[in-house]
Short mmCIF file of C-alpha atoms and ligand atoms in Angstrom, two decimals:
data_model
loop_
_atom_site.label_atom_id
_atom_site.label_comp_id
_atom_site.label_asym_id
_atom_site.label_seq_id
_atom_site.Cartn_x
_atom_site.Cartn_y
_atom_site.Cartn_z
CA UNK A 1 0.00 0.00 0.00
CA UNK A 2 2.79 2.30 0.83
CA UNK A 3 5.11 1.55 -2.42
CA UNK A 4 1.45 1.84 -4.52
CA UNK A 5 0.23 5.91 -2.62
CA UNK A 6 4.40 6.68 -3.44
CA UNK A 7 3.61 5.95 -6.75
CA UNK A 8 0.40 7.40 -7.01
CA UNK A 9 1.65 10.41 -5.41
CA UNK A 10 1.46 12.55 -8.48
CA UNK A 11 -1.75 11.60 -9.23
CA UNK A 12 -2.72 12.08 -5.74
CA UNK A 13 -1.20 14.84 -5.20
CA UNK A 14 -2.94 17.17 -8.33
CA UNK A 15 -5.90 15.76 -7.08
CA UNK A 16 -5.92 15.98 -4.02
CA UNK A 17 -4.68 20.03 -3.86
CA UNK A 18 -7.28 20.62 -6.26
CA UNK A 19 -9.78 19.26 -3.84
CA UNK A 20 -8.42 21.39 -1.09
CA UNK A 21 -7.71 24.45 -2.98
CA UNK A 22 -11.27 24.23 -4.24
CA UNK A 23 -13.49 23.56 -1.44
CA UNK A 24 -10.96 24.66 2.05
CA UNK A 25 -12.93 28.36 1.92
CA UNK A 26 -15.65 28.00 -0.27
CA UNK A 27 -19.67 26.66 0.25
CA UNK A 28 -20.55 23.70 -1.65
CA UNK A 29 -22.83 25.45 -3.91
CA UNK A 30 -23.50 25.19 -7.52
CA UNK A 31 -20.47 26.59 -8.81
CA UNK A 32 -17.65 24.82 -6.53
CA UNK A 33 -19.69 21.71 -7.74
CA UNK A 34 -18.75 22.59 -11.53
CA UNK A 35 -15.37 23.34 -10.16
CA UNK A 36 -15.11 20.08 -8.92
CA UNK A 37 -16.17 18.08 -11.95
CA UNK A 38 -13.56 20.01 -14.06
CA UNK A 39 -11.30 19.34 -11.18
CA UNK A 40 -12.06 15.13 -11.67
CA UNK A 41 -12.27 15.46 -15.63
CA UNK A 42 -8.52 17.11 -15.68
CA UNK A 43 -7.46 13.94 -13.44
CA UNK A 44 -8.33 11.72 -16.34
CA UNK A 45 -11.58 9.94 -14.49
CA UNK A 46 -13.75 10.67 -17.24
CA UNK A 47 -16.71 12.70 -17.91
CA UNK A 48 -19.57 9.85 -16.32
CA UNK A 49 -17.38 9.02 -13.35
CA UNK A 50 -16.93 12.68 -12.47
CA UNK A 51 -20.55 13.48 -12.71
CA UNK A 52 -21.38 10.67 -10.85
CA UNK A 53 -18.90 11.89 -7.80
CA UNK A 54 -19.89 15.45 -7.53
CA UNK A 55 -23.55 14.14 -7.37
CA UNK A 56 -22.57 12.00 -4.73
CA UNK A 57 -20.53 14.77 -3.02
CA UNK A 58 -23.52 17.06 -3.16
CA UNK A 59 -25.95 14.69 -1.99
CA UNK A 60 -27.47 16.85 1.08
CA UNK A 61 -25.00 19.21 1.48
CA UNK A 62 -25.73 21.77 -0.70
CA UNK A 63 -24.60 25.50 0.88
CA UNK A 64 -22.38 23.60 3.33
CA UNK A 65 -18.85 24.19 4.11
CA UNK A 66 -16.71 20.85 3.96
CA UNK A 67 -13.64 20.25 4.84
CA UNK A 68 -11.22 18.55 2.03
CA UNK A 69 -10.55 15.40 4.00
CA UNK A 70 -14.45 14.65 3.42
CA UNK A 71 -14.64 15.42 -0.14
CA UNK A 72 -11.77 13.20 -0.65
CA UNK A 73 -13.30 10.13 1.43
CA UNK A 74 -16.45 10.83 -0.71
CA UNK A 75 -14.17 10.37 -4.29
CA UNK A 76 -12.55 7.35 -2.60
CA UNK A 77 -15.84 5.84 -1.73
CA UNK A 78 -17.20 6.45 -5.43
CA UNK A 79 -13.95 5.60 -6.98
CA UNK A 80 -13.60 2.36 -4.91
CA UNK A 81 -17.29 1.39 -6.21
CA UNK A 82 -16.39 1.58 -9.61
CA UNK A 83 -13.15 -0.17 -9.51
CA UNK A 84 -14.10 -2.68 -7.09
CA UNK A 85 -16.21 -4.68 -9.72
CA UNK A 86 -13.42 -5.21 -12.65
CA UNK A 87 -10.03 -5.59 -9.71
CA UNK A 88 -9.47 -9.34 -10.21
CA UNK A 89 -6.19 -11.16 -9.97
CA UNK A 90 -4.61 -13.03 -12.39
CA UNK A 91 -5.70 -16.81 -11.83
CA UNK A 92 -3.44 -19.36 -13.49
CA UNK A 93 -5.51 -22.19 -13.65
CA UNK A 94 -3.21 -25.27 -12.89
CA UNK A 95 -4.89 -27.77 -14.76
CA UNK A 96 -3.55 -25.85 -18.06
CA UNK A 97 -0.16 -27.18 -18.44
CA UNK A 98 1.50 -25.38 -20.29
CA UNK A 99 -1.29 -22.39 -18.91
CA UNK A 100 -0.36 -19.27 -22.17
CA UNK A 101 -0.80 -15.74 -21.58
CA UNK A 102 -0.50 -13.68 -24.65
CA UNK A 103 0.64 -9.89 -24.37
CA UNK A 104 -0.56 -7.42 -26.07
CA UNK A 105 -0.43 -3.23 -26.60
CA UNK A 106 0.84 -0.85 -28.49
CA UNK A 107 4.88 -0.65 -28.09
CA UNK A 108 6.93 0.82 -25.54
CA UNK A 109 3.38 0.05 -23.16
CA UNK A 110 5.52 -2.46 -20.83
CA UNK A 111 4.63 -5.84 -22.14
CA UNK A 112 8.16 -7.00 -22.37
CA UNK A 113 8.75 -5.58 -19.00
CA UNK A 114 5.64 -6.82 -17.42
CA UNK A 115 6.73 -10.36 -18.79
CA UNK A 116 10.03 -9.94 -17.29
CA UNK A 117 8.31 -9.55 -13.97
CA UNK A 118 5.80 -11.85 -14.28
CA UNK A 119 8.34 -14.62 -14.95
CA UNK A 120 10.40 -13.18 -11.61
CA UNK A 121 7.14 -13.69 -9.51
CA UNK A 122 6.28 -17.28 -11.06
CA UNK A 123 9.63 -18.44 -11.09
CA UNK A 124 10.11 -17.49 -7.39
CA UNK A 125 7.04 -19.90 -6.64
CA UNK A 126 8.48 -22.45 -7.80
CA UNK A 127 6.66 -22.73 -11.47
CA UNK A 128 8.38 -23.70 -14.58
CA UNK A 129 8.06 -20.56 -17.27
CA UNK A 130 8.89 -20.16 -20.53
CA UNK A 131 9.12 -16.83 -22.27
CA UNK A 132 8.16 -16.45 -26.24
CA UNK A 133 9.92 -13.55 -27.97
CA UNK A 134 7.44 -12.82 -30.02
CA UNK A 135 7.82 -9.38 -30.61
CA UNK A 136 10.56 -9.87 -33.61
CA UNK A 137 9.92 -6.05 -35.27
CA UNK A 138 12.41 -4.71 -32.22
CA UNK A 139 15.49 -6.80 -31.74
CA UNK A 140 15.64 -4.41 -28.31
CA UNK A 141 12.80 -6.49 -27.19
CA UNK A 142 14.31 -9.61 -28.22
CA UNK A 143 17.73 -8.77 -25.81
CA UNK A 144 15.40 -7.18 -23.52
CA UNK A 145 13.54 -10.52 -22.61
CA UNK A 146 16.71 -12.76 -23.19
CA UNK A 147 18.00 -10.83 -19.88
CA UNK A 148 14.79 -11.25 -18.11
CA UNK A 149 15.24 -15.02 -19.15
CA UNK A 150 18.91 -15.09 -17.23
CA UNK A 151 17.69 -12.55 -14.28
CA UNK A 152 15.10 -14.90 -13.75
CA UNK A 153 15.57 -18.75 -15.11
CA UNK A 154 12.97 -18.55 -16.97
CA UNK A 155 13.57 -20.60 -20.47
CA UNK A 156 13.61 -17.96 -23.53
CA UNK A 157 12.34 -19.13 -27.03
CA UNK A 158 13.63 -16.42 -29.96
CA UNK A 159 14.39 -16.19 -33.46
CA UNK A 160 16.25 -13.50 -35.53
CA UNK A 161 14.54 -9.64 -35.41
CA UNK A 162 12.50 -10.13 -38.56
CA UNK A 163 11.29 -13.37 -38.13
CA UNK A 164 7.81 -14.62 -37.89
CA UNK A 165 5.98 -14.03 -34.65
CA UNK A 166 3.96 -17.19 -35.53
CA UNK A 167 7.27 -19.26 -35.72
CA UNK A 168 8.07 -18.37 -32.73
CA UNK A 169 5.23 -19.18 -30.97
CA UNK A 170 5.21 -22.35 -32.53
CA UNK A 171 8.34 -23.10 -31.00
CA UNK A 172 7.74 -21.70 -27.70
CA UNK A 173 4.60 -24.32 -27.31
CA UNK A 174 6.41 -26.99 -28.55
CA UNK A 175 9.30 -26.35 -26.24
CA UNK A 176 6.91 -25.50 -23.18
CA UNK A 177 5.50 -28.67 -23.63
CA UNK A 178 9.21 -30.57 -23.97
CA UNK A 179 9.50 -28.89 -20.81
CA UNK A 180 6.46 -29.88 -18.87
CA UNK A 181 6.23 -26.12 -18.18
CA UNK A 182 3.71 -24.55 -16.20
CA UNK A 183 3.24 -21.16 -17.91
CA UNK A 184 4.05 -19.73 -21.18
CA UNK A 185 4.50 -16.61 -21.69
CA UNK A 186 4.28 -15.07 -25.55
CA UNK A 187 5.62 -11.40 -26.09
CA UNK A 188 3.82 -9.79 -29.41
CA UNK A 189 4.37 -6.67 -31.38
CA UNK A 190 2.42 -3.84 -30.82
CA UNK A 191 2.43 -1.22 -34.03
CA UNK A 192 -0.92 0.03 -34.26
CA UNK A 193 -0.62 2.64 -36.65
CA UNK A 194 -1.01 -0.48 -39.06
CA UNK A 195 -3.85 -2.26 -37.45
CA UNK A 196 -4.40 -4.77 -40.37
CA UNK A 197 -0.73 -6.03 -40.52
CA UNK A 198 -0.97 -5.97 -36.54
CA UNK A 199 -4.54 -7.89 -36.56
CA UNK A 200 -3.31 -10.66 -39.14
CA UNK A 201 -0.06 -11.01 -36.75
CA UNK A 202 -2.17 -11.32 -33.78
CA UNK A 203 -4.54 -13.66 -35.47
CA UNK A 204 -1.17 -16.31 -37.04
CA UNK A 205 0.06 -16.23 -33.32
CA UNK A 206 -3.23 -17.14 -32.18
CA UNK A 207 -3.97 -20.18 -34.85
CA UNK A 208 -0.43 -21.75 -34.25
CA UNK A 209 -0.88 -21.70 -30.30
CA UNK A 210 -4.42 -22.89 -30.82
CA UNK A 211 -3.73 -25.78 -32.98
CA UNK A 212 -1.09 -26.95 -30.60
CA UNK A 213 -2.46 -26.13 -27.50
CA UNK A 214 -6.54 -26.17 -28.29
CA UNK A 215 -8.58 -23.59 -26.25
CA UNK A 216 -4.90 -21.27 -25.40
CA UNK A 217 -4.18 -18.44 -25.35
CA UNK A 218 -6.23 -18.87 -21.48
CA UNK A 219 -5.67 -15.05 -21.10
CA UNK A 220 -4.94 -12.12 -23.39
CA UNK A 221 -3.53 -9.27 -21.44
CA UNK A 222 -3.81 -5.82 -22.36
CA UNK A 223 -0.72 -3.50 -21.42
CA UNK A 224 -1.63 0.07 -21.27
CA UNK A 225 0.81 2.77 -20.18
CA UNK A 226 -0.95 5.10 -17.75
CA UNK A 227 1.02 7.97 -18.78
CA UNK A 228 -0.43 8.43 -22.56
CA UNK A 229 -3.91 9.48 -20.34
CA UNK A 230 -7.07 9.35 -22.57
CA UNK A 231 -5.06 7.35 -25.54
CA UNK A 232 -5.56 4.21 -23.22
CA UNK A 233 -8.91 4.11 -23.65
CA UNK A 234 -8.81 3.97 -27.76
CA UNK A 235 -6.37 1.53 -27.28
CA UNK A 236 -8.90 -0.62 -24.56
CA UNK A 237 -11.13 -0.16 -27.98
CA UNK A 238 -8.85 -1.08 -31.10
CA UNK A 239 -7.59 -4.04 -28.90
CA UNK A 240 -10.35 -5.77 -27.28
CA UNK A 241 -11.68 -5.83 -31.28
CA UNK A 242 -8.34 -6.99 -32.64
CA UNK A 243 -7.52 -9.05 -30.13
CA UNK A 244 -10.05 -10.85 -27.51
CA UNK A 245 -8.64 -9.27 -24.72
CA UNK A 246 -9.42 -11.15 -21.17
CA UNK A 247 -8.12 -8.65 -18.61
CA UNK A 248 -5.66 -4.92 -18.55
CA UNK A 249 -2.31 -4.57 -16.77
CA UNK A 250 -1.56 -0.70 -16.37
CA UNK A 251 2.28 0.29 -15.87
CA UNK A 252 3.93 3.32 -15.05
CA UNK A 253 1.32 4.30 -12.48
CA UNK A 254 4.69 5.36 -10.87
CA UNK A 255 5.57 9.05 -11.70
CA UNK A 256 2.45 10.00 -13.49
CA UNK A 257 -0.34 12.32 -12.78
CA UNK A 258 -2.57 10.33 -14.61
CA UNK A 259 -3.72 7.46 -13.01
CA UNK A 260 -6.94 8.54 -12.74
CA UNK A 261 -7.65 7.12 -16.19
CA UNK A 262 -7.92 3.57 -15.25
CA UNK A 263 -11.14 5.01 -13.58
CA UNK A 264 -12.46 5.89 -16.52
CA UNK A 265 -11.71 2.42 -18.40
CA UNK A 266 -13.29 0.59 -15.71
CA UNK A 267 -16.41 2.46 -16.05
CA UNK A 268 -16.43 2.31 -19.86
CA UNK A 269 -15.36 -1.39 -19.98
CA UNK A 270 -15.93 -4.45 -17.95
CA UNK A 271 -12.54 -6.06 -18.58
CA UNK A 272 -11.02 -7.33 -15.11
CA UNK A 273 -8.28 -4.92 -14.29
CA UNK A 274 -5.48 -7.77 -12.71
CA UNK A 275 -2.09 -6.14 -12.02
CA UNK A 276 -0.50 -2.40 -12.23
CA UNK A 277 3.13 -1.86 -12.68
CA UNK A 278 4.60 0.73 -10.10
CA UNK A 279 8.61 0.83 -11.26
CA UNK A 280 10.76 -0.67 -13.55
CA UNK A 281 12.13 -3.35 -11.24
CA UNK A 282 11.42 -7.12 -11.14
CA UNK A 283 8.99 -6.60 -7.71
CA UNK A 284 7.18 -3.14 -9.40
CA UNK A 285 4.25 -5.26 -10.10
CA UNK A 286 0.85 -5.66 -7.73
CA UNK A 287 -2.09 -7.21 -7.87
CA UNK A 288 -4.83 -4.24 -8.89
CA UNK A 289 -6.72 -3.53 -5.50
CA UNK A 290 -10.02 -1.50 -5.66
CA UNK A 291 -10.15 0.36 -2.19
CA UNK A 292 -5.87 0.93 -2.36
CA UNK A 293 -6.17 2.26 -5.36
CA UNK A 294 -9.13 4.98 -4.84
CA UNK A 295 -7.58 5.43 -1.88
CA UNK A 296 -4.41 6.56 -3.34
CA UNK A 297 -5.76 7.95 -5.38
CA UNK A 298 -8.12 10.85 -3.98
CA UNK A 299 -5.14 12.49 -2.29
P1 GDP B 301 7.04 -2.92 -24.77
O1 GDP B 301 7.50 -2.26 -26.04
O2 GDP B 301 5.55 -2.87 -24.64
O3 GDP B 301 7.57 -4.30 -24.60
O4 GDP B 301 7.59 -2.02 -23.56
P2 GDP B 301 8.84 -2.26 -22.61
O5 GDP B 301 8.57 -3.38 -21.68
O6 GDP B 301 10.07 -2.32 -23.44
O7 GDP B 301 8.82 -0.94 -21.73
C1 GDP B 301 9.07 0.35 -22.26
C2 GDP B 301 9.79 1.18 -21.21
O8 GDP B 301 8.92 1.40 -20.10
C3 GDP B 301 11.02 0.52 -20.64
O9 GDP B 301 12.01 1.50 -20.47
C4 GDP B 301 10.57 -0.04 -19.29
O10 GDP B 301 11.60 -0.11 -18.35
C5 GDP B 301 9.55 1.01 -18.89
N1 GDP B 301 8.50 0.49 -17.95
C6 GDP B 301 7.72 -0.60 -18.08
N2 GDP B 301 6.86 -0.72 -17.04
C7 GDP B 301 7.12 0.33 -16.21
C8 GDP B 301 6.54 0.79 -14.96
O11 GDP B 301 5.62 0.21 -14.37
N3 GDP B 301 7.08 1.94 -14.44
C9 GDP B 301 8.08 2.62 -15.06
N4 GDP B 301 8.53 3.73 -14.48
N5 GDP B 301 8.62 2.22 -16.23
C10 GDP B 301 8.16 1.10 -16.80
#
């Protein structure tokens, strides 16, 4: 909780002293109520979610004064309501063997990153993981997850930059299998400025897994980097269509002031919201908690 407010702090803290400066000498009245939806829009939580707060916040106390720490346990409340719905962990069900996650999002997101970590966290209970370098546009991704491979003994499949994602996969099943392993991980490319190329890739890597490994990928993980603000949420669109996502990962919640848009996905979208990445280090990555988070974030 402490390492996730720290990173929330700039979120929390534009927030929150907007909160204060707004309300600390002023009367709840009609206009401090507009105040304080612009307030919640600028923070990224969307237009609905801030509408629904400062209706909430008004609620009977019209013409009142109210003291900051009040209005801020009223956002929490709110916040936590809407989040608390779509927070669910990541479940690797067991009696998958090898159980495949598939990464996507557009690049420079986190997914290689988030692997990285994920394999750390498995690896450290004891699972067997194997990583698929699958995004072969970037041979910086291919390095990048060859390191996480030795940082964390997890097995890494690759090819040459340039090669087929699809062949890779294939490999990566075939060797996770070999293996006995318990979870495969399969890194993708993410250039969505050409979605067609990007949707055919995605659907190859999909066949090949599926017609080794019938009814994988078991979850499809959306990456989204909190700090491109209201471009996650066209990106939640392009890839849940391109891409049958299961469930979001948000990174870089650390450092940004603009956490407050994973508010505003979960009320758009129902997609479970499992992990967020707070750092760029192997143990930067928690399990999404509703009430943490709108704690955090409300200042
Ligand atoms: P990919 O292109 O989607 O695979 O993205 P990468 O995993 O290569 O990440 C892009 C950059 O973001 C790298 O420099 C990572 O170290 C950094 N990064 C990833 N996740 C986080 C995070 O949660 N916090 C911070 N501060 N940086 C992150």
């Amino acid at each position: 909780w402490s390492r996730l407010a720290s990173g929330l702090a700039r979120t929390a803290s534009s927030l929150g002293q907007g909160i204060t400066d707004l309300v600390s000498k002023r009367k709840l009245d009609a206009e401090t109520l507009e105040e304080l939806e612009d307030v919640l829009i600028r923070a990224d939580l969307g237009v609905a979610t801030a509408a629904r707060i400062v209706e909430a916040v008004g609620k009977g106390r019209h013409d009142k004064m109210i003291a900051p720490e009040e209005v801020k346990g009223l956002i929490a409340a709110e916040v936590e309501a809407i989040l608390a719905p779509v927070a669910r962990p990541l479940m690797v069900d067991a009696a998958h063997k090898p159980f495949v996650v598939l990464m996507v999002g557009v690049n420079g997101s986190g997914k290689t990153t988030t692997i990285g970590k994920l394999a750390a966290q498995w690896v450290g209970e004891g699972k067997k993981v194997v990583l698929a370098a699958g995004d072969t546009f970037r041979a910086a991704a291919i390095e990048q997850l060859k390191v996480w491979g030795q940082r964390t003994g997890a097995t890494v499949i690759a090819r040459e930059q340039g090669a087929d994602a699809a062949g890779v996969a294939h490999d990566a099943v075939t060797q996770a299998r070999e293996e006995g392993a318990d979870i495969l991980l399969v890194d993708t490319a993410g250039r969505l400025q050409n979605r067609a190329e990007l949707m055919a890739e995605l659907e190859k890597v999909v066949r090949v897994i599926r017609k080794l490994e019938p009814g994988a990928p078991h979850a499809v993980l959306l990456v989204l980097d909190a700090t491109v603000g209201q471009n996650a949420l066209s990106q939640v669109e392009a890839f849940t269509r391109i891409a049958g996502v299961t469930g979001l990962v948000m990174t870089k919640l650390d450092g940004t002031a603009r956490g407050g848009i994973l508010v505003a996905i979960a009320a758009k979208h129902s997609l479970p919201i499992h992990l967020i990445g707070v750092g760029e280090g192997a143990d930067d990555l928690q399990p999404f908690a509703a009430r943490d988070f709108a704690r955090a974030i409300a200042g």
